[in-house]
Amino acid sequence: MKERALQLLKQIEHDIAANRMILPSLPEVAVRVRQLLGNADCSITALEQQISKDAAMAARLLKVANSSIMSRGNKVSSLHHAIVNLGFSLVGSLVTQMAILQTMSKSRDVGRLEGFVASSLRISSLSHSIADQFDHLDPELASLGGLLHDIGKLPLREYLYSNPEFSMDERLQFELILHPYVGAILLKHWSMPDVLIQIAFYHERIMRDSPGQLPDYIDVVLAANLMHYGTDQGRYRAFRNQPIPALQKCLRTDRLAELEGSIEDRMEMALALIEN
């Protein structure tokens, strides 16, 4: 199966190059916001003008700013105020996440899509909370990595469903094997940072042991993924009771209660991105 999957990957790469497989694009607003934030002279006014071009995105940002964890009881009534309260880093992360969630919503497999989005948001929240325990990691970058780690499944599913010669079991097997590769290709297409591309590519290497005693971003998302799905059953059951390096580096037993509370706070914010 792995040999067939690698042959299929070569075909996918060829089809992408020949424009027979069209990768999804990020909404223009998200691209512009990322460009603005990359400029040291970026202003609140410039961000406000750009985000306001997408009414739905602006409304979601206001909703996040008014969530109990962010507002602290003070109502936020304008996009300008929301940007001030949230800060540039969080605004950039949220806009990117909202853009990706919009892109996810275009999948034809609505039933599986709902589960995919819910899992992605949970793993994103877990990744943020884990990274927040370590001074050398940026929790927002980890959060984005958690949201994007499985992104390759979406274009891959569309591609596999458009090829009726594959059985349902074959589609699921190909998806499991190939989604890290396709995810890395998609994130390169979106000009995402190298660390996010690496997360997508390596997150299924469960026994990966990163150099040093402290976790890197791949460790964080790998640990979050395992915390979400567990190892008692399902696809990760082969790793049950094994000493997994990423978990050993990421989970600090003296801060587990604090971690759990942080996860729930972050999930509240994440749900504000998708709930009406």
CSV table of C-alpha atoms in Angstrom, one decimal:
chain,number,residue,atom,x,y,z
A,1,MET,CA,0.0,0.0,0.0
A,2,LYS,CA,2.8,2.4,0.8
A,3,GLU,CA,4.4,1.9,-2.6
A,4,ARG,CA,1.1,2.5,-4.3
A,5,ALA,CA,0.6,5.6,-2.2
A,6,LEU,CA,4.0,7.0,-3.2
A,7,GLN,CA,3.2,6.4,-6.8
A,8,LEU,CA,-0.1,8.2,-6.3
A,9,LEU,CA,1.8,11.1,-4.7
A,10,LYS,CA,4.0,11.5,-7.8
A,11,GLN,CA,0.8,11.6,-9.9
A,12,ILE,CA,-0.7,14.2,-7.6
A,13,GLU,CA,2.4,16.4,-7.9
A,14,HIS,CA,2.3,16.0,-11.7
A,15,ASP,CA,-1.4,16.9,-11.7
A,16,ILE,CA,-0.8,20.0,-9.6
A,17,ALA,CA,2.0,21.1,-11.9
A,18,ALA,CA,-0.3,20.6,-14.9
A,19,ASN,CA,-3.2,22.4,-13.2
A,20,ARG,CA,-5.4,19.2,-13.3
A,21,MET,CA,-5.5,19.4,-9.5
A,22,ILE,CA,-6.3,22.9,-8.3
A,23,LEU,CA,-5.2,23.7,-4.8
A,24,PRO,CA,-7.5,26.0,-2.8
A,25,SER,CA,-6.5,29.6,-2.3
A,26,LEU,CA,-6.7,31.7,0.9
A,27,PRO,CA,-9.2,34.6,0.9
A,28,GLU,CA,-7.5,37.8,-0.3
A,29,VAL,CA,-8.2,39.6,3.0
A,30,ALA,CA,-6.1,37.1,4.9
A,31,VAL,CA,-3.2,37.4,2.4
A,32,ARG,CA,-3.3,41.2,2.7
A,33,VAL,CA,-3.5,41.2,6.5
A,34,ARG,CA,-0.4,38.8,6.7
A,35,GLN,CA,1.4,41.2,4.4
A,36,LEU,CA,0.5,44.2,6.5
A,37,LEU,CA,1.6,42.5,9.7
A,38,GLY,CA,4.9,41.6,8.1
A,39,ASN,CA,5.6,45.4,7.8
A,40,ALA,CA,7.1,47.0,10.9
A,41,ASP,CA,5.1,50.2,10.1
A,42,CYS,CA,1.8,48.5,10.1
A,43,SER,CA,-0.9,50.6,11.8
A,44,ILE,CA,-4.2,49.8,13.5
A,45,THR,CA,-6.0,52.0,10.9
A,46,ALA,CA,-4.5,50.0,8.0
A,47,LEU,CA,-5.5,46.7,9.6
A,48,GLU,CA,-9.0,48.0,10.3
A,49,GLN,CA,-9.5,49.1,6.7
A,50,GLN,CA,-8.3,45.8,5.3
A,51,ILE,CA,-10.3,43.5,7.7
A,52,SER,CA,-13.5,45.6,7.2
A,53,LYS,CA,-13.5,44.6,3.5
A,54,ASP,CA,-14.8,41.2,4.7
A,55,ALA,CA,-17.9,41.9,6.8
A,56,ALA,CA,-18.2,38.3,8.1
A,57,MET,CA,-14.5,38.2,9.2
A,58,ALA,CA,-14.9,41.6,10.9
A,59,ALA,CA,-18.0,40.4,12.7
A,60,ARG,CA,-16.2,37.2,13.9
A,61,LEU,CA,-13.3,39.2,15.2
A,62,LEU,CA,-15.7,41.4,17.2
A,63,LYS,CA,-17.3,38.3,18.6
A,64,VAL,CA,-13.9,36.9,19.8
A,65,ALA,CA,-13.1,40.3,21.3
A,66,ASN,CA,-16.4,40.1,23.3
A,67,SER,CA,-15.9,36.6,24.5
A,68,SER,CA,-15.7,36.4,28.2
A,69,ILE,CA,-12.0,35.4,28.2
A,70,MET,CA,-11.0,38.4,26.1
A,71,SER,CA,-13.4,41.2,27.1
A,72,ARG,CA,-13.2,40.8,30.9
A,73,GLY,CA,-16.8,42.2,31.0
A,74,ASN,CA,-16.0,45.3,28.9
A,75,LYS,CA,-18.1,45.5,25.7
A,76,VAL,CA,-16.1,45.9,22.5
A,77,SER,CA,-18.2,47.8,20.0
A,78,SER,CA,-15.9,48.6,17.1
A,79,LEU,CA,-13.4,46.8,14.9
A,80,HIS,CA,-10.8,49.4,15.9
A,81,HIS,CA,-11.3,48.6,19.6
A,82,ALA,CA,-11.2,44.9,18.9
A,83,ILE,CA,-7.8,45.2,17.2
A,84,VAL,CA,-6.5,47.3,20.1
A,85,ASN,CA,-7.7,44.8,22.7
A,86,LEU,CA,-6.6,41.7,20.9
A,87,GLY,CA,-3.2,43.0,19.7
A,88,PHE,CA,-1.6,42.5,16.3
A,89,SER,CA,-0.2,39.0,16.9
A,90,LEU,CA,-3.6,37.5,17.9
A,91,VAL,CA,-5.5,39.4,15.2
A,92,GLY,CA,-3.1,38.0,12.6
A,93,SER,CA,-3.5,34.5,14.0
A,94,LEU,CA,-7.3,34.8,14.2
A,95,VAL,CA,-7.7,36.3,10.6
A,96,THR,CA,-5.6,33.5,9.2
A,97,GLN,CA,-7.6,30.9,11.2
A,98,MET,CA,-10.9,32.3,10.0
A,99,ALA,CA,-9.6,32.3,6.4
A,100,ILE,CA,-8.6,28.7,6.7
A,101,LEU,CA,-11.9,27.7,8.2
A,102,GLN,CA,-13.6,29.5,5.3
A,103,THR,CA,-11.5,27.4,2.9
A,104,MET,CA,-12.3,24.2,4.8
A,105,SER,CA,-16.1,24.9,4.5
A,106,LYS,CA,-15.9,24.3,0.7
A,107,SER,CA,-15.4,20.5,1.0
A,108,ARG,CA,-18.1,18.4,-0.5
A,109,ASP,CA,-18.0,15.8,2.3
A,110,VAL,CA,-20.1,17.9,4.8
A,111,GLY,CA,-20.4,15.1,7.4
A,112,ARG,CA,-16.7,14.4,7.7
A,113,LEU,CA,-15.9,18.1,7.4
A,114,GLU,CA,-17.8,19.0,10.6
A,115,GLY,CA,-15.7,16.4,12.5
A,116,PHE,CA,-12.5,17.6,10.8
A,117,VAL,CA,-13.2,21.3,11.8
A,118,ALA,CA,-14.1,20.4,15.4
A,119,SER,CA,-10.9,18.3,15.8
A,120,SER,CA,-8.7,20.9,14.2
A,121,LEU,CA,-10.0,23.6,16.6
A,122,ARG,CA,-9.5,21.3,19.6
A,123,ILE,CA,-6.0,20.4,18.6
A,124,SER,CA,-5.3,24.1,17.9
A,125,SER,CA,-6.4,25.0,21.4
A,126,LEU,CA,-4.4,22.2,22.9
A,127,SER,CA,-1.3,23.4,20.9
A,128,HIS,CA,-1.7,26.9,22.1
A,129,SER,CA,-2.1,25.9,25.8
A,130,ILE,CA,1.0,23.5,25.6
A,131,ALA,CA,3.2,26.1,23.9
A,132,ASP,CA,2.1,28.8,26.4
A,133,GLN,CA,4.0,26.9,29.1
A,134,PHE,CA,7.4,27.4,27.4
A,135,ASP,CA,9.0,30.8,27.0
A,136,HIS,CA,10.8,29.8,23.7
A,137,LEU,CA,7.6,29.1,21.9
A,138,ASP,CA,5.0,31.4,20.4
A,139,PRO,CA,1.5,30.1,21.4
A,140,GLU,CA,-0.2,31.7,18.4
A,141,LEU,CA,2.2,30.1,16.0
A,142,ALA,CA,1.6,26.7,17.7
A,143,SER,CA,-2.2,27.3,17.6
A,144,LEU,CA,-2.0,27.9,13.8
A,145,GLY,CA,0.1,24.8,13.4
A,146,GLY,CA,-2.5,22.8,15.3
A,147,LEU,CA,-5.2,24.1,13.1
A,148,LEU,CA,-3.3,23.4,9.9
A,149,HIS,CA,-1.6,20.1,10.7
A,150,ASP,CA,-4.2,17.9,8.9
A,151,ILE,CA,-5.0,20.5,6.1
A,152,GLY,CA,-3.7,18.1,3.4
A,153,LYS,CA,-6.7,15.9,4.0
A,154,LEU,CA,-9.1,18.3,2.3
A,155,PRO,CA,-7.7,18.6,-1.2
A,156,LEU,CA,-6.6,15.0,-1.0
A,157,ARG,CA,-10.1,13.9,-0.3
A,158,GLU,CA,-11.5,15.8,-3.2
A,159,TYR,CA,-8.8,14.3,-5.5
A,160,LEU,CA,-9.5,10.7,-4.3
A,161,TYR,CA,-13.3,11.1,-4.6
A,162,SER,CA,-12.9,12.3,-8.2
A,163,ASN,CA,-11.1,9.0,-9.0
A,164,PRO,CA,-13.8,6.3,-8.9
A,165,GLU,CA,-11.3,3.5,-9.4
A,166,PHE,CA,-10.4,3.7,-5.7
A,167,SER,CA,-12.4,1.8,-3.2
A,168,MET,CA,-13.5,3.5,0.1
A,169,ASP,CA,-10.9,1.5,2.0
A,170,GLU,CA,-8.2,2.5,-0.4
A,171,ARG,CA,-9.2,6.2,-0.2
A,172,LEU,CA,-9.0,6.1,3.6
A,173,GLN,CA,-5.6,4.4,3.5
A,174,PHE,CA,-4.2,6.8,0.9
A,175,GLU,CA,-5.5,9.7,2.9
A,176,LEU,CA,-3.8,8.5,6.1
A,177,ILE,CA,-0.5,7.9,4.4
A,178,LEU,CA,-0.4,11.0,2.0
A,179,HIS,CA,-2.1,13.8,3.9
A,180,PRO,CA,1.2,15.0,5.5
A,181,TYR,CA,2.8,15.3,2.1
A,182,VAL,CA,-0.1,17.1,0.5
A,183,GLY,CA,-0.5,19.4,3.5
A,184,ALA,CA,3.1,20.5,3.1
A,185,ILE,CA,2.5,21.1,-0.6
A,186,LEU,CA,-0.6,23.2,0.2
A,187,LEU,CA,1.1,25.3,2.8
A,188,LYS,CA,4.0,26.0,0.5
A,189,HIS,CA,1.4,27.1,-2.0
A,190,TRP,CA,0.0,29.5,0.6
A,191,SER,CA,3.5,30.8,1.4
A,192,MET,CA,3.2,29.8,5.0
A,193,PRO,CA,6.2,29.9,7.3
A,194,ASP,CA,8.6,26.9,7.1
A,195,VAL,CA,7.7,25.8,10.6
A,196,LEU,CA,4.1,25.3,9.7
A,197,ILE,CA,5.1,23.3,6.6
A,198,GLN,CA,7.3,21.1,8.8
A,199,ILE,CA,4.5,20.6,11.3
A,200,ALA,CA,2.2,19.3,8.5
A,201,PHE,CA,4.9,17.1,7.1
A,202,TYR,CA,6.1,15.5,10.3
A,203,HIS,CA,3.1,15.4,12.7
A,204,GLU,CA,2.5,11.7,12.1
A,205,ARG,CA,6.0,10.7,13.0
A,206,ILE,CA,4.9,9.7,16.4
A,207,MET,CA,8.2,8.4,17.8
A,208,ARG,CA,10.1,11.4,16.5
A,209,ASP,CA,12.7,12.6,19.0
A,210,SER,CA,13.6,16.3,18.5
A,211,PRO,CA,17.0,17.5,19.6
A,212,GLY,CA,17.4,19.0,23.0
A,213,GLN,CA,15.3,18.7,26.2
A,214,LEU,CA,12.7,21.3,25.3
A,215,PRO,CA,9.9,20.7,22.8
A,216,ASP,CA,9.8,22.3,19.3
A,217,TYR,CA,6.6,23.2,17.4
A,218,ILE,CA,6.3,19.7,15.9
A,219,ASP,CA,6.5,18.2,19.3
A,220,VAL,CA,3.7,20.5,20.5
A,221,VAL,CA,1.3,19.6,17.7
A,222,LEU,CA,2.2,16.0,17.8
A,223,ALA,CA,1.4,15.9,21.6
A,224,ALA,CA,-1.8,17.9,21.1
A,225,ASN,CA,-2.9,15.4,18.4
A,226,LEU,CA,-2.3,12.4,20.7
A,227,MET,CA,-4.0,14.1,23.6
A,228,HIS,CA,-7.1,14.7,21.4
A,229,TYR,CA,-7.3,11.2,19.9
A,230,GLY,CA,-5.7,9.2,22.6
A,231,THR,CA,-3.8,5.9,22.3
A,232,ASP,CA,-6.3,3.5,23.9
A,233,GLN,CA,-8.0,2.9,20.5
A,234,GLY,CA,-8.1,4.2,17.0
A,235,ARG,CA,-5.1,4.8,14.7
A,236,TYR,CA,-2.7,5.5,17.5
A,237,ARG,CA,-3.4,2.4,19.6
A,238,ALA,CA,-0.1,0.8,18.5
A,239,PHE,CA,1.6,3.5,20.6
A,240,ARG,CA,-0.3,2.7,23.8
A,241,ASN,CA,1.9,2.6,26.9
A,242,GLN,CA,5.0,3.6,24.9
A,243,PRO,CA,7.2,6.4,26.0
A,244,ILE,CA,6.5,9.0,23.3
A,245,PRO,CA,9.2,11.7,23.3
A,246,ALA,CA,6.9,14.6,22.3
A,247,LEU,CA,4.5,13.9,25.2
A,248,GLN,CA,7.4,13.5,27.6
A,249,LYS,CA,8.7,17.0,26.6
A,250,CYS,CA,5.4,18.8,26.4
A,251,LEU,CA,3.4,17.6,29.4
A,252,ARG,CA,4.6,19.1,32.7
A,253,THR,CA,3.0,17.2,35.5
A,254,ASP,CA,3.2,20.1,37.9
A,255,ARG,CA,1.0,22.2,35.6
A,256,LEU,CA,-1.6,19.8,34.3
A,257,ALA,CA,-4.5,21.6,36.1
A,258,GLU,CA,-3.4,24.9,34.8
A,259,LEU,CA,-3.1,23.4,31.3
A,260,GLU,CA,-6.7,22.1,31.4
A,261,GLY,CA,-8.1,25.5,32.3
A,262,SER,CA,-6.1,27.2,29.6
A,263,ILE,CA,-7.4,24.7,27.0
A,264,GLU,CA,-11.1,25.4,27.9
A,265,ASP,CA,-10.5,29.2,27.7
A,266,ARG,CA,-8.9,28.9,24.3
A,267,MET,CA,-11.7,26.6,23.0
A,268,GLU,CA,-14.2,29.3,24.0
A,269,MET,CA,-12.4,31.7,21.7
A,270,ALA,CA,-12.1,29.1,18.9
A,271,LEU,CA,-15.8,28.4,19.0
A,272,ALA,CA,-16.5,32.1,18.5
A,273,LEU,CA,-14.9,31.8,15.1
A,274,ILE,CA,-17.5,29.2,13.9
A,275,GLU,CA,-20.7,29.6,15.9
A,276,ASN,CA,-23.4,31.9,14.6
